[in-house]
Short mmCIF file of C-alpha atoms in Angstrom, two decimals:
data_model
loop_
_atom_site.label_atom_id
_atom_site.label_comp_id
_atom_site.label_asym_id
_atom_site.label_seq_id
_atom_site.Cartn_x
_atom_site.Cartn_y
_atom_site.Cartn_z
CA MET A 1 68.99 117.31 -134.51
CA GLY A 2 68.21 120.38 -135.51
CA GLN A 3 68.74 123.85 -133.49
CA SER A 4 65.82 123.90 -130.96
CA VAL A 5 62.46 126.21 -131.59
CA PHE A 6 59.46 126.87 -129.29
CA LEU A 7 56.54 128.10 -131.99
CA GLY A 8 53.18 129.71 -130.74
CA MET A 9 50.55 127.85 -132.09
CA SER A 10 47.41 129.73 -132.16
CA GLY A 11 45.56 126.97 -134.25
CA GLY A 12 45.15 129.71 -137.24
CA VAL A 13 47.06 129.21 -140.51
CA ASP A 14 49.61 131.33 -140.18
CA SER A 15 51.29 129.40 -137.31
CA SER A 16 50.52 126.25 -138.67
CA VAL A 17 52.41 127.01 -141.83
CA SER A 18 55.36 128.50 -139.71
CA ALA A 19 55.62 125.20 -137.98
CA LEU A 20 55.50 123.25 -141.42
CA LEU A 21 58.17 125.47 -142.80
CA LEU A 22 60.28 125.25 -139.72
CA GLN A 23 60.15 121.31 -139.75
CA GLN A 24 61.42 121.44 -143.77
CA ALA A 25 64.04 124.10 -142.61
CA GLY A 26 65.32 121.44 -140.25
CA TYR A 27 64.85 122.75 -136.77
CA ASP A 28 63.74 120.89 -133.66
CA VAL A 29 60.41 122.20 -133.51
CA SER A 30 57.56 122.44 -130.07
CA GLY A 31 54.23 123.69 -130.68
CA VAL A 32 52.69 125.59 -127.76
CA ASN A 33 49.00 126.92 -127.15
CA LEU A 34 48.97 129.80 -124.83
CA ARG A 35 46.04 129.60 -122.75
CA LEU A 36 45.15 133.14 -121.65
CA PHE A 37 41.83 133.12 -120.36
CA HIS A 38 39.87 130.92 -118.03
CA ASN A 39 36.22 130.83 -118.80
CA GLU A 40 34.96 133.03 -115.97
CA ASP A 41 37.25 135.65 -117.70
CA LEU A 42 35.22 136.00 -120.45
CA GLY A 43 31.45 134.88 -119.95
CA GLU A 44 29.58 134.24 -122.75
CA CYS A 45 32.06 135.25 -124.94
CA ARG A 46 34.59 132.53 -124.40
CA GLU A 47 33.71 130.53 -127.74
CA LYS A 48 34.13 133.81 -130.13
CA THR A 49 37.80 134.65 -128.83
CA CYS A 50 40.66 133.51 -131.08
CA CYS A 51 42.02 131.44 -128.03
CA SER A 52 38.85 129.07 -127.74
CA LEU A 53 39.17 125.28 -127.09
CA ALA A 54 38.26 124.81 -130.78
CA ASP A 55 41.35 126.75 -131.93
CA ALA A 56 43.76 124.85 -129.22
CA GLU A 57 42.44 121.83 -130.89
CA ASP A 58 43.29 122.92 -134.88
CA ALA A 59 46.53 123.55 -133.07
CA ARG A 60 46.68 120.22 -131.64
CA ALA A 61 45.56 118.48 -134.83
CA VAL A 62 48.19 120.31 -137.10
CA ALA A 63 51.04 119.21 -134.32
CA ALA A 64 49.97 115.44 -134.65
CA ARG A 65 49.85 115.93 -138.61
CA LEU A 66 53.32 117.09 -138.44
CA GLY A 67 54.64 114.42 -135.57
CA ILE A 68 55.70 117.45 -133.32
CA PRO A 69 55.80 118.24 -129.42
CA PHE A 70 52.56 120.07 -128.62
CA TYR A 71 52.44 121.52 -125.42
CA VAL A 72 49.60 124.14 -123.73
CA PHE A 73 51.15 126.81 -121.30
CA ASP A 74 48.83 128.27 -118.77
CA PHE A 75 49.85 132.16 -119.10
CA SER A 76 46.44 132.99 -117.82
CA GLN A 77 47.73 134.88 -114.91
CA VAL A 78 50.43 137.06 -116.51
CA PHE A 79 48.16 138.00 -119.23
CA ARG A 80 45.58 139.19 -116.44
CA SER A 81 48.07 141.21 -114.52
CA THR A 82 49.65 142.90 -117.70
CA VAL A 83 47.91 142.92 -120.81
CA ILE A 84 44.15 142.96 -119.11
CA ALA A 85 45.16 145.26 -116.50
CA ASP A 86 46.93 147.71 -118.49
CA PHE A 87 43.90 148.00 -120.97
CA ILE A 88 41.13 148.57 -118.57
CA SER A 89 43.87 151.06 -116.58
CA GLU A 90 44.44 152.80 -119.81
CA TYR A 91 40.92 153.50 -120.91
CA GLU A 92 39.99 154.39 -117.53
CA ALA A 93 42.65 157.34 -117.18
CA GLY A 94 41.30 158.53 -120.98
CA ARG A 95 43.97 157.22 -123.33
CA THR A 96 43.56 154.25 -125.83
CA PRO A 97 45.61 151.31 -125.23
CA ASN A 98 47.55 148.95 -127.76
CA PRO A 99 46.65 145.42 -126.25
CA CYS A 100 48.40 143.47 -129.03
CA ALA A 101 52.00 145.53 -128.58
CA GLU A 102 51.54 144.85 -124.80
CA CYS A 103 50.85 141.01 -125.41
CA ASN A 104 54.19 140.94 -127.42
CA ARG A 105 55.86 142.87 -124.51
CA SER A 106 55.06 140.94 -121.69
CA VAL A 107 53.39 137.68 -122.72
CA LYS A 108 54.81 136.20 -126.37
CA PHE A 109 58.46 137.57 -126.13
CA GLY A 110 58.11 138.04 -122.12
CA ALA A 111 57.06 134.92 -120.28
CA LEU A 112 56.93 132.36 -123.32
CA LEU A 113 60.33 133.14 -124.68
CA GLU A 114 61.66 132.70 -120.99
CA ARG A 115 59.99 129.64 -120.81
CA ALA A 116 61.08 128.33 -124.08
CA LEU A 117 64.80 129.46 -123.09
CA ALA A 118 64.17 127.66 -119.65
CA LEU A 119 63.29 124.30 -121.52
CA HIS A 120 66.32 124.79 -123.45
CA GLY A 121 64.79 126.15 -126.28
CA GLU A 122 67.46 128.18 -128.75
CA PHE A 123 64.57 130.23 -130.71
CA LEU A 124 61.06 131.39 -130.34
CA ALA A 125 59.21 131.47 -133.44
CA THR A 126 55.49 133.35 -134.54
CA GLY A 127 53.52 133.65 -137.42
CA HIS A 128 54.03 137.51 -137.45
CA TYR A 129 54.55 138.99 -140.73
CA ALA A 130 57.91 140.35 -140.49
CA ARG A 131 61.54 139.69 -140.68
CA VAL A 132 64.86 139.53 -138.45
CA GLU A 133 68.03 140.42 -139.99
CA ARG A 134 71.67 141.34 -138.71
CA ASP A 135 73.23 144.16 -139.66
CA GLU A 136 77.04 143.15 -140.35
CA THR A 137 78.38 146.39 -140.33
CA THR A 138 77.06 147.58 -137.37
CA GLY A 139 76.30 144.16 -135.40
CA ARG A 140 72.54 145.10 -134.53
CA TRP A 141 69.73 142.92 -135.08
CA LEU A 142 67.04 144.64 -137.07
CA LEU A 143 63.03 144.32 -137.26
CA LYS A 144 61.81 144.41 -141.01
CA ARG A 145 58.23 144.52 -142.71
CA GLY A 146 56.86 141.66 -144.00
CA VAL A 147 57.07 141.49 -147.80
CA ASP A 148 53.19 141.15 -147.97
CA ARG A 149 52.75 145.03 -147.10
CA SER A 150 48.93 144.42 -146.58
CA LYS A 151 49.80 141.90 -143.72
CA ASP A 152 52.77 143.53 -142.39
CA GLN A 153 53.06 143.32 -138.38
CA SER A 154 56.06 144.97 -137.62
CA TYR A 155 54.18 147.72 -136.07
CA PHE A 156 53.00 145.34 -133.31
CA LEU A 157 56.54 143.99 -132.52
CA TYR A 158 58.40 147.33 -132.06
CA MET A 159 59.13 146.62 -128.34
CA LEU A 160 61.39 143.74 -129.38
CA THR A 161 65.07 144.17 -127.92
CA GLN A 162 68.21 143.10 -129.10
CA ASP A 163 68.34 140.14 -126.92
CA GLN A 164 64.71 139.13 -127.94
CA LEU A 165 65.16 139.62 -131.79
CA SER A 166 68.55 137.29 -131.79
CA ARG A 167 66.28 134.45 -130.23
CA THR A 168 63.43 135.07 -132.66
CA LEU A 169 62.17 133.50 -135.77
CA PHE A 170 59.18 134.62 -138.28
CA PRO A 171 58.96 131.81 -140.98
CA LEU A 172 56.33 133.92 -142.80
CA GLY A 173 58.20 137.40 -143.35
CA ALA A 174 59.29 136.56 -146.98
CA LEU A 175 55.65 135.14 -147.80
CA HIS A 176 52.28 136.54 -148.80
CA LYS A 177 49.14 135.50 -147.01
CA THR A 178 47.91 133.93 -150.29
CA GLU A 179 51.30 131.97 -150.60
CA VAL A 180 50.64 130.80 -147.09
CA ARG A 181 46.91 129.67 -147.69
CA GLU A 182 48.36 127.72 -150.62
CA ILE A 183 51.27 126.09 -148.60
CA ALA A 184 48.56 124.77 -146.22
CA GLU A 185 46.21 123.21 -148.48
CA GLN A 186 48.86 121.53 -150.46
CA ASN A 187 49.88 119.88 -147.20
CA GLY A 188 46.21 118.81 -146.01
CA LEU A 189 46.26 121.39 -143.05
CA VAL A 190 43.15 121.33 -141.27
CA ASN A 191 42.73 125.46 -141.30
CA ALA A 192 43.95 126.27 -144.83
CA LYS A 193 40.80 127.99 -145.08
CA LYS A 194 40.25 129.28 -141.48
CA ARG A 195 39.61 132.89 -141.51
CA ASP A 196 41.97 135.31 -139.87
CA SER A 197 40.73 137.08 -136.20
CA GLN A 198 40.07 140.29 -136.40
CA ASP A 199 39.29 141.74 -132.97
CA ILE A 200 40.96 141.76 -129.88
CA CYS A 201 41.27 138.46 -128.56
CA PHE A 202 39.39 139.00 -125.33
CA ALA A 203 36.62 141.17 -126.69
CA PRO A 204 34.94 139.62 -129.58
CA ASP A 205 33.07 141.54 -132.03
CA GLY A 206 35.03 145.02 -131.06
CA ASP A 207 32.81 144.99 -127.78
CA TYR A 208 35.56 146.14 -125.21
CA VAL A 209 33.27 148.13 -123.39
CA SER A 210 31.15 145.18 -122.05
CA PHE A 211 34.52 143.23 -121.23
CA ILE A 212 35.70 146.37 -118.90
CA GLN A 213 32.22 146.44 -117.05
CA ARG A 214 32.19 142.48 -116.34
CA THR A 215 35.97 142.49 -115.22
CA THR A 216 35.54 145.56 -113.20
CA GLY A 217 32.22 144.87 -111.59
CA HIS A 218 30.84 148.10 -112.99
CA PRO A 219 29.98 150.48 -115.26
CA SER A 220 31.93 153.39 -116.45
CA PRO A 221 31.02 156.63 -114.92
CA THR A 222 28.79 158.94 -116.78
CA GLY A 223 29.80 162.69 -117.20
CA ASP A 224 29.30 165.76 -119.61
CA PHE A 225 29.89 166.58 -123.34
CA VAL A 226 31.39 169.82 -123.50
CA ASP A 227 32.44 171.85 -126.42
CA GLN A 228 36.34 173.72 -126.78
CA GLU A 229 34.92 176.57 -124.42
CA GLY A 230 33.65 174.05 -121.80
CA LYS A 231 30.46 174.54 -122.50
CA LEU A 232 27.88 171.62 -121.62
CA LEU A 233 26.26 169.89 -124.71
CA GLY A 234 24.74 167.20 -123.03
CA ARG A 235 25.71 163.99 -120.89
CA HIS A 236 27.69 160.66 -122.10
CA LYS A 237 26.96 157.06 -121.44
CA GLY A 238 29.94 156.26 -119.92
CA PHE A 239 33.91 157.42 -120.06
CA VAL A 240 35.26 154.57 -121.58
CA ARG A 241 32.88 154.10 -124.73
CA TYR A 242 34.78 156.86 -126.41
CA THR A 243 38.01 157.67 -128.21
CA ARG A 244 39.80 160.60 -129.69
CA GLY A 245 37.86 161.24 -133.06
CA GLN A 246 34.84 159.53 -132.91
CA HIS A 247 31.83 160.73 -134.19
CA LYS A 248 29.61 158.01 -134.47
CA GLY A 249 27.37 157.28 -130.91
CA LEU A 250 27.81 160.50 -129.50
CA GLY A 251 23.99 160.78 -129.22
CA LEU A 252 24.12 164.57 -130.12
CA SER A 253 22.26 166.17 -133.09
CA ILE A 254 24.38 168.88 -133.58
CA GLU A 255 25.72 170.59 -136.92
CA PRO A 256 28.29 170.88 -138.23
CA PRO A 257 29.17 167.45 -136.70
CA LEU A 258 31.24 167.28 -133.79
CA TYR A 259 34.14 164.57 -132.75
CA VAL A 260 35.52 163.82 -129.66
CA LEU A 261 39.08 165.99 -128.88
CA ASP A 262 40.05 164.67 -125.48
CA LYS A 263 38.91 163.13 -122.25
CA ASP A 264 39.55 163.93 -118.65
CA PRO A 265 39.33 161.41 -116.33
CA ALA A 266 39.61 163.31 -113.13
CA THR A 267 36.13 165.11 -114.06
CA GLY A 268 34.54 162.39 -116.65
CA THR A 269 34.15 165.32 -118.90
CA ILE A 270 34.89 164.55 -122.65
CA ARG A 271 35.45 167.44 -124.70
CA LEU A 272 34.18 167.68 -128.42
CA GLY A 273 34.79 169.78 -131.17
CA PRO A 274 35.07 170.28 -135.22
CA ASP A 275 37.33 167.92 -137.40
CA SER A 276 39.86 170.68 -137.89
CA ALA A 277 40.75 170.44 -134.20
CA LEU A 278 41.68 166.72 -134.47
CA TRP A 279 44.92 167.33 -136.94
CA THR A 280 48.11 167.90 -135.49
CA ARG A 281 51.73 168.04 -136.93
CA VAL A 282 53.74 167.21 -133.66
CA LEU A 283 53.40 164.50 -131.28
CA THR A 284 55.60 163.75 -128.19
CA ALA A 285 56.12 159.67 -126.92
CA GLU A 286 57.86 158.00 -124.17
CA ASN A 287 59.14 154.36 -123.01
CA MET A 288 60.65 154.69 -126.20
CA ASN A 289 62.62 151.32 -127.92
CA TRP A 290 65.36 151.55 -130.34
CA ILE A 291 65.91 148.72 -132.67
CA SER A 292 68.32 150.17 -135.59
CA VAL A 293 70.37 152.71 -133.63
CA PRO A 294 70.96 152.59 -129.98
CA ALA A 295 69.55 155.86 -129.71
CA ILE A 296 69.26 159.26 -131.59
CA THR A 297 71.73 162.53 -130.58
CA LYS A 298 70.33 164.53 -133.13
CA PRO A 299 67.32 164.92 -135.66
CA LEU A 300 66.62 161.82 -137.77
CA ARG A 301 64.35 161.80 -141.13
CA VAL A 302 62.12 158.87 -140.73
CA THR A 303 58.61 157.91 -141.77
CA ALA A 304 56.20 156.94 -139.03
CA LYS A 305 52.16 155.83 -138.17
CA THR A 306 50.71 156.35 -135.34
CA ARG A 307 48.35 153.29 -135.93
CA TYR A 308 48.62 149.93 -137.52
CA SER A 309 46.12 150.75 -140.28
CA GLN A 310 47.41 154.07 -141.79
CA GLN A 311 50.31 154.76 -144.02
CA GLU A 312 53.55 156.48 -142.98
CA SER A 313 54.11 159.47 -143.23
CA ALA A 314 57.40 161.49 -143.33
CA ALA A 315 58.48 163.10 -140.22
CA THR A 316 61.54 164.48 -138.13
CA ALA A 317 62.71 162.78 -134.99
CA GLU A 318 64.21 164.25 -132.18
CA ALA A 319 65.08 163.14 -128.46
CA LEU A 320 64.02 165.26 -125.71
CA GLU A 321 65.19 164.70 -122.12
CA GLY A 322 64.03 161.75 -120.21
CA GLY A 323 63.85 159.73 -122.63
CA VAL A 324 60.74 161.46 -124.57
CA LEU A 325 60.77 161.58 -128.17
CA ARG A 326 59.31 164.94 -130.05
CA LEU A 327 57.80 163.59 -133.61
CA THR A 328 57.35 166.43 -136.06
CA PHE A 329 55.24 165.54 -139.15
CA ASP A 330 55.63 167.07 -142.54
CA VAL A 331 51.85 167.24 -142.79
CA PRO A 332 49.44 167.16 -140.41
CA GLN A 333 48.00 163.78 -139.02
CA ARG A 334 44.35 162.99 -138.04
CA ALA A 335 43.24 162.04 -134.46
CA VAL A 336 46.92 161.34 -133.10
CA THR A 337 45.81 159.32 -129.66
CA SER A 338 47.37 158.92 -126.43
CA GLY A 339 47.93 155.72 -125.48
CA GLN A 340 48.55 154.25 -128.73
CA ALA A 341 51.88 153.16 -130.50
CA VAL A 342 54.16 155.50 -133.00
CA VAL A 343 56.44 153.47 -134.92
CA LEU A 344 59.35 154.93 -137.20
CA TYR A 345 60.65 153.47 -140.06
CA ASP A 346 63.62 154.05 -142.27
CA GLY A 347 62.73 151.81 -145.55
CA GLU A 348 61.64 148.38 -144.73
CA THR A 349 63.71 148.67 -141.28
CA VAL A 350 61.89 149.52 -137.97
CA VAL A 351 63.76 152.30 -136.32
CA GLY A 352 62.10 151.82 -132.93
CA GLY A 353 58.71 153.04 -131.55
CA GLY A 354 57.30 154.23 -128.17
CA THR A 355 54.01 155.15 -126.35
CA ILE A 356 52.13 158.08 -127.54
CA VAL A 357 51.64 160.93 -124.76
CA GLN A 358 50.53 163.85 -126.53
#
């Protein structure tokens, strides 16, 4: 009997191929599908989410084909009290949250890992495109990028602790997506050609505004658009509808074009200005999690990115009092947004990351 591993299975091709690869490597694999919603949570959107009944059945079918145990864990309560609660409160506070990172923190590598260990599992595995390695010199566990840079998901995993990394397997870290689909097709997996989910799982089609309104039971408060001097420009349609850097959908016919600069939750006011006002070289972040080092005690040269989809840029990281990070980029960055994650890299290795404050 091999080492016991619990694998999160969403019904997609990535987690399905992960199950196959773990089984071939000699692990004792158990598949787990997470129930994160109940029908009343999703209304008419429930069949569009990545956690629909059809997805769960795809996961079950793959587990049956591979002959591995399959479980469904109901984590809807913890998902609602952490990921969804954080998502709504952050938007209402004028920030832009990162629900995928929070889900990894609270649900997948929080509640699910705890459950796996309670059931005498030795490892938790997921279909993320990332790698875990041990630095034999320092003894620290390292989080590294996935080999397929176009699919690399290390940005969403920056919060993993040393203990969590020591118990985590990423079977796809050394593969490209095209290879994963080929493996699935060669082994007759039902979801070999299934498209990837691109949306926030509880807000299909990106309609997070409707989700927030349905969940809170009230529309987002309206308020004023003002310019950089505080001059009234018009009225907006709801505080949570707008994010820093946004230009489309403002409903204002003003030239030159204006962009969302910041939001004041106390007054419901949204300040607009030119694109040039969106660029900055310096940010601060809190809730830092360090991976490749226990902490930084002097300025450290890194590359960093402030959103998943961007290329990282060279910067200098400095520790301030209270665990706060100051990051100074070599060149200005556009629309750095509070609430989002900033992740620091040293080549292929994640140094650490945290939540942008300003």
